[in-house]
PDB file of C-alpha atoms in Angstrom:
ATOM      1  CA  GLY A  16     122.123 102.362  92.781  1.00 78.00           C
ATOM      2  CA  GLU A  17     120.091 102.803  89.818  1.00 83.00           C
ATOM      3  CA  ASN A  18     117.245 105.826  89.769  1.00 90.00           C
ATOM      4  CA  VAL A  19     114.339 105.953  87.383  1.00 95.00           C
ATOM      5  CA  GLU A  20     112.496 108.932  86.709  1.00 97.00           C
ATOM      6  CA  GLN A  21     109.186 108.689  84.602  1.00 98.00           C
ATOM      7  CA  HIS A  22     106.965 111.464  83.025  1.00 98.00           C
ATOM      8  CA  PRO A  23     104.429 112.579  82.898  1.00 98.00           C
ATOM      9  CA  SER A  24     102.658 111.125  86.057  1.00 97.00           C
ATOM     10  CA  THR A  25      99.323 111.818  84.208  1.00 98.00           C
ATOM     11  CA  LEU A  26      98.497 111.924  80.653  1.00 98.00           C
ATOM     12  CA  SER A  27      94.958 112.057  78.998  1.00 98.00           C
ATOM     13  CA  VAL A  28      94.526 112.251  75.381  1.00 98.00           C
ATOM     14  CA  GLN A  29      91.790 111.866  72.845  1.00 98.00           C
ATOM     15  CA  GLU A  30      91.206 108.397  70.651  1.00 98.00           C
ATOM     16  CA  GLY A  31      93.332 108.664  67.896  1.00 98.00           C
ATOM     17  CA  ASP A  32      95.871 110.712  69.280  1.00 98.00           C
ATOM     18  CA  SER A  33      99.575 109.621  69.977  1.00 98.00           C
ATOM     19  CA  ALA A  34     100.848 109.303  73.619  1.00 98.00           C
ATOM     20  CA  VAL A  35     104.616 109.445  74.486  1.00 98.00           C
ATOM     21  CA  ILE A  36     105.904 108.629  77.987  1.00 98.00           C
ATOM     22  CA  LYS A  37     109.396 109.363  78.990  1.00 98.00           C
ATOM     23  CA  CYS A  38     111.860 107.772  81.169  1.00 98.00           C
ATOM     24  CA  THR A  39     115.728 108.797  82.560  1.00 98.00           C
ATOM     25  CA  TYR A  40     117.908 106.373  84.506  1.00 96.00           C
ATOM     26  CA  SER A  41     120.861 107.058  86.484  1.00 93.00           C
ATOM     27  CA  ASP A  42     123.347 104.330  86.016  1.00 90.00           C
ATOM     28  CA  SER A  43     125.098 104.301  82.625  1.00 90.00           C
ATOM     29  CA  ALA A  44     125.588 100.476  82.914  1.00 88.00           C
ATOM     30  CA  SER A  45     121.789  99.441  82.433  1.00 91.00           C
ATOM     31  CA  ASN A  46     121.489  97.747  79.433  1.00 90.00           C
ATOM     32  CA  TYR A  47     117.898  96.628  79.560  1.00 93.00           C
ATOM     33  CA  PHE A  48     114.681  98.825  79.643  1.00 96.00           C
ATOM     34  CA  PRO A  49     111.253  97.012  79.595  1.00 97.00           C
ATOM     35  CA  TRP A  50     107.897  98.752  79.736  1.00 98.00           C
ATOM     36  CA  TYR A  51     104.651  97.175  81.817  1.00 98.00           C
ATOM     37  CA  LYS A  52     101.081  98.103  81.234  1.00 98.00           C
ATOM     38  CA  GLN A  53      98.832  97.556  84.447  1.00 98.00           C
ATOM     39  CA  GLU A  54      95.226  97.726  83.590  1.00 98.00           C
ATOM     40  CA  LEU A  55      93.048  98.400  86.750  1.00 96.00           C
ATOM     41  CA  GLY A  56      92.690  95.938  89.226  1.00 95.00           C
ATOM     42  CA  LYS A  57      95.194  93.587  87.219  1.00 97.00           C
ATOM     43  CA  ARG A  58      98.701  92.665  87.291  1.00 98.00           C
ATOM     44  CA  PRO A  59     101.746  94.083  85.536  1.00 98.00           C
ATOM     45  CA  GLN A  60     102.161  92.701  82.030  1.00 98.00           C
ATOM     46  CA  LEU A  61     105.256  93.274  79.540  1.00 98.00           C
ATOM     47  CA  ILE A  62     104.285  95.111  76.339  1.00 98.00           C
ATOM     48  CA  ILE A  63     107.608  96.036  74.854  1.00 98.00           C
ATOM     49  CA  ASP A  64     111.158  96.080  76.028  1.00 96.00           C
ATOM     50  CA  ILE A  65     114.617  97.058  74.516  1.00 96.00           C
ATOM     51  CA  ARG A  66     118.573  96.371  75.182  1.00 92.00           C
ATOM     52  CA  SER A  67     120.936  98.812  75.054  1.00 87.00           C
ATOM     53  CA  ASN A  68     122.500  97.626  71.609  1.00 87.00           C
ATOM     54  CA  VAL A  69     119.190  99.021  69.798  1.00 87.00           C
ATOM     55  CA  GLY A  70     117.876 102.255  69.280  1.00 92.00           C
ATOM     56  CA  GLU A  71     114.688 101.678  68.508  1.00 96.00           C
ATOM     57  CA  LYS A  72     111.943  98.647  68.609  1.00 96.00           C
ATOM     58  CA  LYS A  73     108.553  98.792  67.341  1.00 97.00           C
ATOM     59  CA  ASP A  74     105.411  96.438  67.744  1.00 96.00           C
ATOM     60  CA  GLN A  75     102.444  97.547  65.904  1.00 97.00           C
ATOM     61  CA  ARG A  76     101.188 100.532  67.561  1.00 98.00           C
ATOM     62  CA  ILE A  77     103.787 100.599  70.103  1.00 98.00           C
ATOM     63  CA  ALA A  78     107.544 101.573  69.963  1.00 98.00           C
ATOM     64  CA  VAL A  79     110.639 102.320  72.335  1.00 98.00           C
ATOM     65  CA  THR A  80     113.296 104.507  71.464  1.00 97.00           C
ATOM     66  CA  LEU A  81     116.291 104.823  73.636  1.00 97.00           C
ATOM     67  CA  ASN A  82     119.461 107.324  73.676  1.00 96.00           C
ATOM     68  CA  LYS A  83     122.077 105.709  75.487  1.00 94.00           C
ATOM     69  CA  THR A  84     124.051 109.042  75.650  1.00 94.00           C
ATOM     70  CA  ALA A  85     121.414 111.056  77.302  1.00 95.00           C
ATOM     71  CA  LYS A  86     120.452 107.988  79.594  1.00 96.00           C
ATOM     72  CA  HIS A  87     116.836 108.218  78.317  1.00 96.00           C
ATOM     73  CA  PHE A  88     114.131 105.967  76.824  1.00 98.00           C
ATOM     74  CA  SER A  89     110.564 106.751  75.740  1.00 98.00           C
ATOM     75  CA  LEU A  90     107.419 104.507  75.049  1.00 98.00           C
ATOM     76  CA  HIS A  91     105.489 105.838  71.691  1.00 98.00           C
ATOM     77  CA  ILE A  92     101.759 104.999  71.302  1.00 98.00           C
ATOM     78  CA  THR A  93     100.497 105.852  67.884  1.00 98.00           C
ATOM     79  CA  GLU A  94      96.606 105.629  67.087  1.00 98.00           C
ATOM     80  CA  THR A  95      95.494 105.366  70.892  1.00 98.00           C
ATOM     81  CA  GLN A  96      92.329 103.079  71.757  1.00 98.00           C
ATOM     82  CA  PRO A  97      90.095 103.453  74.727  1.00 97.00           C
ATOM     83  CA  GLU A  98      91.790  99.883  75.802  1.00 97.00           C
ATOM     84  CA  ASP A  99      95.340 101.681  76.292  1.00 98.00           C
ATOM     85  CA  SER A 100      93.820 103.186  79.241  1.00 98.00           C
ATOM     86  CA  ALA A 101      96.164 102.013  81.827  1.00 98.00           C
ATOM     87  CA  VAL A 102      99.266 102.775  83.838  1.00 98.00           C
ATOM     88  CA  TYR A 103     102.132 102.059  82.068  1.00 98.00           C
ATOM     89  CA  PHE A 104     105.897 101.647  83.945  1.00 98.00           C
ATOM     90  CA  CYS A 105     109.226 101.975  82.869  1.00 98.00           C
ATOM     91  CA  ALA A 106     111.917 100.166  84.393  1.00 96.00           C
ATOM     92  CA  ALA A 107     115.658  99.890  83.924  1.00 94.00           C
ATOM     93  CA  SER A 108     118.124  96.685  84.642  1.00 89.00           C
ATOM     94  CA  ILE A 109     121.746  95.621  84.551  1.00 73.00           C
ATOM     95  CA  HIS A 110     122.462  92.102  82.791  1.00 63.00           C
ATOM     96  CA  GLN A 111     124.811  90.680  85.505  1.00 63.00           C
ATOM     97  CA  ALA A 112     124.297  87.910  88.324  1.00 50.00           C
ATOM     98  CA  GLY A 113     122.139  89.269  91.007  1.00 52.00           C
ATOM     99  CA  THR A 114     120.710  92.443  89.694  1.00 77.00           C
ATOM    100  CA  ALA A 115     117.757  94.173  90.534  1.00 85.00           C
ATOM    101  CA  LEU A 116     114.867  95.841  88.407  1.00 89.00           C
ATOM    102  CA  ILE A 117     114.314  99.341  89.349  1.00 92.00           C
ATOM    103  CA  PHE A 118     110.998 100.721  87.997  1.00 95.00           C
ATOM    104  CA  GLY A 119     109.802 104.177  87.340  1.00 96.00           C
ATOM    105  CA  LYS A 120     106.707 105.599  89.307  1.00 97.00           C
ATOM    106  CA  GLY A 121     104.317 104.874  86.434  1.00 97.00           C
ATOM    107  CA  THR A 122     101.835 106.994  84.112  1.00 98.00           C
ATOM    108  CA  THR A 123      98.318 106.983  84.343  1.00 98.00           C
ATOM    109  CA  LEU A 124      97.152 106.999  80.344  1.00 98.00           C
ATOM    110  CA  SER A 125      93.204 107.844  79.815  1.00 98.00           C
ATOM    111  CA  VAL A 126      92.099 107.851  76.323  1.00 98.00           C
ATOM    112  CA  SER A 127      88.836 109.120  75.921  1.00 97.00           C
ATOM    113  CA  SER A 128      86.494 108.522  72.924  1.00 92.00           C
TER     114      SER A 128
ATOM    115  CA  GLU B  11      98.972  76.346  82.430  1.00 88.00           C
ATOM    116  CA  ALA B  12     102.283  78.643  83.110  1.00 86.00           C
ATOM    117  CA  GLN B  13     101.265  80.709  85.831  1.00 95.00           C
ATOM    118  CA  VAL B  14     102.582  82.445  89.433  1.00 98.00           C
ATOM    119  CA  THR B  15     100.305  82.176  92.420  1.00 98.00           C
ATOM    120  CA  GLN B  16     100.639  84.100  95.460  1.00 98.00           C
ATOM    121  CA  ASN B  17      98.153  83.535  98.597  1.00 98.00           C
ATOM    122  CA  PRO B  18      96.243  84.599 100.339  1.00 98.00           C
ATOM    123  CA  ARG B  19      95.087  87.301  98.080  1.00 98.00           C
ATOM    124  CA  TYR B  20      93.443  89.719 100.750  1.00 98.00           C
ATOM    125  CA  LEU B  21      94.498  89.712 104.316  1.00 97.00           C
ATOM    126  CA  ILE B  22      93.769  91.797 107.224  1.00 98.00           C
ATOM    127  CA  THR B  23      95.797  91.766 110.225  1.00 97.00           C
ATOM    128  CA  VAL B  24      97.043  93.649 113.398  1.00 97.00           C
ATOM    129  CA  THR B  25     100.538  94.884 114.195  1.00 98.00           C
ATOM    130  CA  GLY B  26     102.816  92.727 115.357  1.00 97.00           C
ATOM    131  CA  LYS B  27     101.379  89.443 114.156  1.00 97.00           C
ATOM    132  CA  LYS B  28     103.614  87.395 112.093  1.00 98.00           C
ATOM    133  CA  LEU B  29     102.416  86.663 108.400  1.00 98.00           C
ATOM    134  CA  THR B  30     103.632  84.798 105.417  1.00 98.00           C
ATOM    135  CA  VAL B  31     102.629  85.390 101.907  1.00 98.00           C
ATOM    136  CA  THR B  32     103.317  82.467  99.443  1.00 98.00           C
ATOM    137  CA  CYS B  33     104.403  82.711  95.845  1.00 98.00           C
ATOM    138  CA  SER B  34     104.870  79.814  93.446  1.00 98.00           C
ATOM    139  CA  GLN B  35     105.812  79.493  90.134  1.00 98.00           C
ATOM    140  CA  ASN B  36     105.458  76.489  87.743  1.00 97.00           C
ATOM    141  CA  MET B  37     107.823  77.591  84.806  1.00 97.00           C
ATOM    142  CA  ASN B  38     110.947  76.512  86.250  1.00 96.00           C
ATOM    143  CA  HIS B  39     111.981  79.989  86.352  1.00 96.00           C
ATOM    144  CA  GLU B  40     115.788  80.741  88.190  1.00 94.00           C
ATOM    145  CA  TYR B  41     114.616  84.123  89.227  1.00 94.00           C
ATOM    146  CA  MET B  42     111.940  85.333  91.587  1.00 96.00           C
ATOM    147  CA  SER B  43     111.089  88.766  93.340  1.00 96.00           C
ATOM    148  CA  TRP B  44     108.811  90.765  95.474  1.00 98.00           C
ATOM    149  CA  TYR B  45     107.498  93.932  95.111  1.00 98.00           C
ATOM    150  CA  ARG B  46     105.087  96.521  96.805  1.00 98.00           C
ATOM    151  CA  GLN B  47     103.116  98.592  95.292  1.00 98.00           C
ATOM    152  CA  ASP B  48     101.949 102.081  96.704  1.00 97.00           C
ATOM    153  CA  PRO B  49     100.009 104.985  95.235  1.00 93.00           C
ATOM    154  CA  GLY B  50     102.481 107.630  93.695  1.00 91.00           C
ATOM    155  CA  LEU B  51     105.620 105.217  94.399  1.00 94.00           C
ATOM    156  CA  GLY B  52     105.328 102.894  91.724  1.00 93.00           C
ATOM    157  CA  LEU B  53     106.710  99.082  92.111  1.00 96.00           C
ATOM    158  CA  ARG B  54     109.516  98.906  94.568  1.00 96.00           C
ATOM    159  CA  GLN B  55     111.606  95.966  94.706  1.00 94.00           C
ATOM    160  CA  ILE B  56     111.800  94.284  98.037  1.00 96.00           C
ATOM    161  CA  TYR B  57     113.993  91.474  97.732  1.00 95.00           C
ATOM    162  CA  TYR B  58     115.005  89.226  94.845  1.00 94.00           C
ATOM    163  CA  SER B  59     116.407  85.527  94.051  1.00 94.00           C
ATOM    164  CA  MET B  60     118.568  84.551  91.304  1.00 92.00           C
ATOM    165  CA  ASN B  61     118.080  80.742  92.445  1.00 91.00           C
ATOM    166  CA  VAL B  62     117.644  78.433  95.375  1.00 95.00           C
ATOM    167  CA  GLU B  63     119.323  79.592  98.646  1.00 94.00           C
ATOM    168  CA  VAL B  64     120.489  83.032  96.452  1.00 92.00           C
ATOM    169  CA  THR B  65     118.712  86.201  97.901  1.00 94.00           C
ATOM    170  CA  ASP B  66     119.335  89.291  98.068  1.00 92.00           C
ATOM    171  CA  LYS B  67     117.683  93.268  99.122  1.00 92.00           C
ATOM    172  CA  GLY B  68     115.977  95.522  96.768  1.00 91.00           C
ATOM    173  CA  ASP B  69     115.421  98.956  97.184  1.00 90.00           C
ATOM    174  CA  VAL B  70     112.919  98.455 100.557  1.00 95.00           C
ATOM    175  CA  PRO B  71     113.937  95.390 102.313  1.00 97.00           C
ATOM    176  CA  GLU B  72     113.522  96.564 105.856  1.00 97.00           C
ATOM    177  CA  GLY B  73     110.870  94.694 107.631  1.00 98.00           C
ATOM    178  CA  TYR B  74     110.738  91.764 105.243  1.00 98.00           C
ATOM    179  CA  LYS B  75     112.552  88.260 104.939  1.00 98.00           C
ATOM    180  CA  VAL B  76     112.720  85.754 102.325  1.00 98.00           C
ATOM    181  CA  SER B  77     113.888  82.328 101.616  1.00 97.00           C
ATOM    182  CA  ARG B  78     114.416  80.441  98.632  1.00 97.00           C
ATOM    183  CA  LYS B  79     114.585  76.649  99.407  1.00 97.00           C
ATOM    184  CA  GLU B  80     112.824  75.331  96.474  1.00 97.00           C
ATOM    185  CA  LYS B  81     113.317  76.413  93.038  1.00 97.00           C
ATOM    186  CA  ARG B  82     109.375  77.240  92.599  1.00 98.00           C
ATOM    187  CA  ASN B  83     108.669  79.086  95.834  1.00 98.00           C
ATOM    188  CA  PHE B  84     109.610  82.185  97.370  1.00 98.00           C
ATOM    189  CA  PRO B  85     107.831  83.048 100.534  1.00 98.00           C
ATOM    190  CA  LEU B  86     107.571  86.730 101.811  1.00 98.00           C
ATOM    191  CA  ILE B  87     107.780  86.854 105.927  1.00 98.00           C
ATOM    192  CA  LEU B  88     106.462  89.891 107.999  1.00 98.00           C
ATOM    193  CA  GLU B  89     108.045  89.054 111.050  1.00 96.00           C
ATOM    194  CA  SER B  90     106.423  91.902 113.198  1.00 97.00           C
ATOM    195  CA  PRO B  91     103.990  93.927 110.645  1.00 98.00           C
ATOM    196  CA  SER B  92     103.557  97.702 111.068  1.00 98.00           C
ATOM    197  CA  PRO B  93     100.500  99.991 109.284  1.00 98.00           C
ATOM    198  CA  ASN B  94     103.440 101.315 107.063  1.00 97.00           C
ATOM    199  CA  GLN B  95     103.307  97.839 105.383  1.00 98.00           C
ATOM    200  CA  THR B  96      99.943  98.074 104.487  1.00 98.00           C
ATOM    201  CA  SER B  97     100.321  97.446 100.610  1.00 98.00           C
ATOM    202  CA  LEU B  98      99.710  96.114  97.508  1.00 98.00           C
ATOM    203  CA  TYR B  99     102.296  93.188  97.114  1.00 98.00           C
ATOM    204  CA  PHE B 100     103.494  91.300  93.764  1.00 98.00           C
ATOM    205  CA  CYS B 101     105.380  88.179  93.188  1.00 98.00           C
ATOM    206  CA  ALA B 102     107.162  88.032  89.824  1.00 98.00           C
ATOM    207  CA  SER B 103     109.383  85.496  88.216  1.00 97.00           C
ATOM    208  CA  SER B 104     111.739  85.103  84.972  1.00 95.00           C
ATOM    209  CA  TYR B 105     113.847  82.935  83.310  1.00 92.00           C
ATOM    210  CA  GLY B 106     117.511  84.158  83.733  1.00 84.00           C
ATOM    211  CA  GLY B 107     117.550  87.065  85.874  1.00 88.00           C
ATOM    212  CA  ALA B 108     115.733  90.971  85.995  1.00 90.00           C
ATOM    213  CA  THR B 109     116.519  91.107  82.379  1.00 89.00           C
ATOM    214  CA  ASN B 110     113.781  89.132  80.920  1.00 91.00           C
ATOM    215  CA  GLU B 111     110.232  89.414  80.841  1.00 94.00           C
ATOM    216  CA  GLN B 112     108.588  89.042  84.517  1.00 96.00           C
ATOM    217  CA  PHE B 113     105.304  87.066  84.903  1.00 97.00           C
ATOM    218  CA  PHE B 114     103.550  88.392  87.591  1.00 98.00           C
ATOM    219  CA  GLY B 115     101.412  87.031  90.242  1.00 98.00           C
ATOM    220  CA  PRO B 116      98.112  88.330  90.489  1.00 98.00           C
ATOM    221  CA  GLY B 117      98.738  90.419  94.086  1.00 98.00           C
ATOM    222  CA  THR B 118      98.216  90.542  97.676  1.00 98.00           C
ATOM    223  CA  ARG B 119      96.205  93.077  99.506  1.00 98.00           C
ATOM    224  CA  LEU B 120      97.568  93.722 102.746  1.00 98.00           C
ATOM    225  CA  THR B 121      96.292  95.508 105.446  1.00 98.00           C
ATOM    226  CA  VAL B 122      98.181  96.043 108.730  1.00 98.00           C
ATOM    227  CA  LEU B 123      95.949  97.578 111.623  1.00 97.00           C
TER     228      LEU B 123
END
């Protein structure tokens, strides 16, 4: 089955710096890669996702890149702000009936001002 | 308001006492799933359901049961809870499957003594 590895497990940056979180997946059939943000005590919420027919996607300060050959994808946050502090999860899934969604173990991002 | 609800939000119980955690969504989503979240292990999928009467095992199904008799409800049943099932549980739903945005419930904090 699918396995998703996420690094680093913790990341500390200064406000205004960029942050990069990387994930690798094992199943080459995976074709959907979302990123979820979980603030302390809250539920996970989708912040951006990418499908395998696209190499990069941006939404304001957030971008995701996908390298299908290497089977890895990354989350890039530019101009970080204290409110970006949270746990970020990557995930992978295959678009077919009955499929599961496999999450990485998460990255705790701390942005200090 | 579109939402996923879970009950109870907090539960302390004893080993072996059967319990049910309810999950309900009002968005007419076909796909529903249960996750457990443990420190350092991220979100692990327990069971998922593609539609009414269609359920399948996720990564960690041992000790859990589910049912999907109605589209809106997806209860999680622990027939004989054990301390290793102490965790934070999230229900989620989505339109069309695992390859679309998952909408998470608020979570249920379960402690098994």
